[in-house]
Tab-separated table of C-alpha atoms in Angstrom:
chain	number	residue	atom	x	y	z
A	481	MET	CA	16.647	19.113	63.549
A	482	LYS	CA	17.332	20.804	61.065
A	483	GLN	CA	18.407	18.342	58.840
A	484	LEU	CA	15.257	15.895	59.110
A	485	LEU	CA	13.081	19.189	58.583
A	486	GLY	CA	15.435	19.828	55.484
A	487	LEU	CA	15.467	16.196	54.096
A	488	TRP	CA	11.031	16.676	54.336
A	489	ARG	CA	10.948	20.364	52.529
A	490	ASP	CA	12.439	18.854	49.953
A	491	THR	CA	11.067	14.950	49.464
A	492	TRP	CA	8.062	15.448	51.559
A	493	TRP	CA	5.747	13.645	49.001
A	494	LEU	CA	7.981	10.858	48.368
A	495	TRP	CA	7.689	9.717	51.958
A	496	LEU	CA	3.676	11.103	52.222
A	497	GLY	CA	3.707	8.300	48.961
A	498	PHE	CA	5.709	5.858	50.672
A	499	VAL	CA	3.409	5.996	53.661
A	500	VAL	CA	-0.056	6.098	50.940
A	501	ILE	CA	1.976	2.671	49.478
A	502	SER	CA	2.173	0.876	52.205
A	503	VAL	CA	-1.310	1.372	53.605
A	504	VAL	CA	-3.523	0.500	49.409
A	505	LEU	CA	-0.557	-2.928	49.904
A	506	ALA	CA	-1.625	-4.176	53.304
A	507	MET	CA	-5.271	-3.104	53.382
A	508	ALA	CA	-5.044	-5.069	49.103
A	509	ILE	CA	-2.881	-7.913	49.965
A	510	GLU	CA	-1.756	-8.394	53.487
A	511	TRP	CA	-1.474	-6.611	56.696
A	512	PHE	CA	2.066	-7.006	56.511
A	513	PHE	CA	2.264	-4.494	54.417
A	514	ALA	CA	2.158	-2.281	57.410
A	515	LEU	CA	4.585	-3.300	59.103
A	516	LEU	CA	6.987	-1.451	56.630
A	517	ILE	CA	5.491	1.875	58.109
A	518	PRO	CA	6.888	2.137	61.518
A	519	CYS	CA	11.068	1.004	59.318
A	520	LEU	CA	10.892	4.649	57.927
A	521	PRO	CA	11.398	6.927	60.536
A	522	VAL	CA	15.129	3.982	59.648
A	523	PRO	CA	15.923	5.355	55.765
A	524	PHE	CA	14.830	9.259	56.904
A	525	VAL	CA	16.678	9.864	59.844
A	526	TYR	CA	19.809	8.010	57.026
A	527	PHE	CA	19.593	10.632	54.051
A	528	ALA	CA	18.691	13.379	56.466
A	529	ILE	CA	22.284	13.115	58.471
A	530	ASN	CA	23.541	11.869	54.626
A	531	ARG	CA	22.052	15.449	52.662
A	532	TYR	CA	21.735	17.702	54.765
A	533	ASP	CA	24.167	20.338	56.730
A	534	GLU	CA	22.955	21.259	60.617
A	535	ASP	CA	21.851	24.317	58.907
A	536	GLY	CA	19.096	22.541	56.640
A	537	ASN	CA	20.610	22.982	53.500
A	538	GLU	CA	21.964	20.574	51.256
A	539	LYS	CA	25.730	19.139	50.963
A	540	ALA	CA	27.741	19.550	48.233
A	541	ASP	CA	28.301	17.675	45.662
A	542	LEU	CA	31.408	15.123	46.634
């Protein structure tokens, strides 16, 4: 859980931007873009597990 909080702490603005862009595209172009929003947790969890340790600190680059 701390991995998810660590990623959110460091990149909250990026994920919020993805949601805003998806909503704007859904409203302006096609509702299909709204389907991107439920897909966002998948890469979020992937990056949290791979980039952060169990304490929520960023892992050292290998």
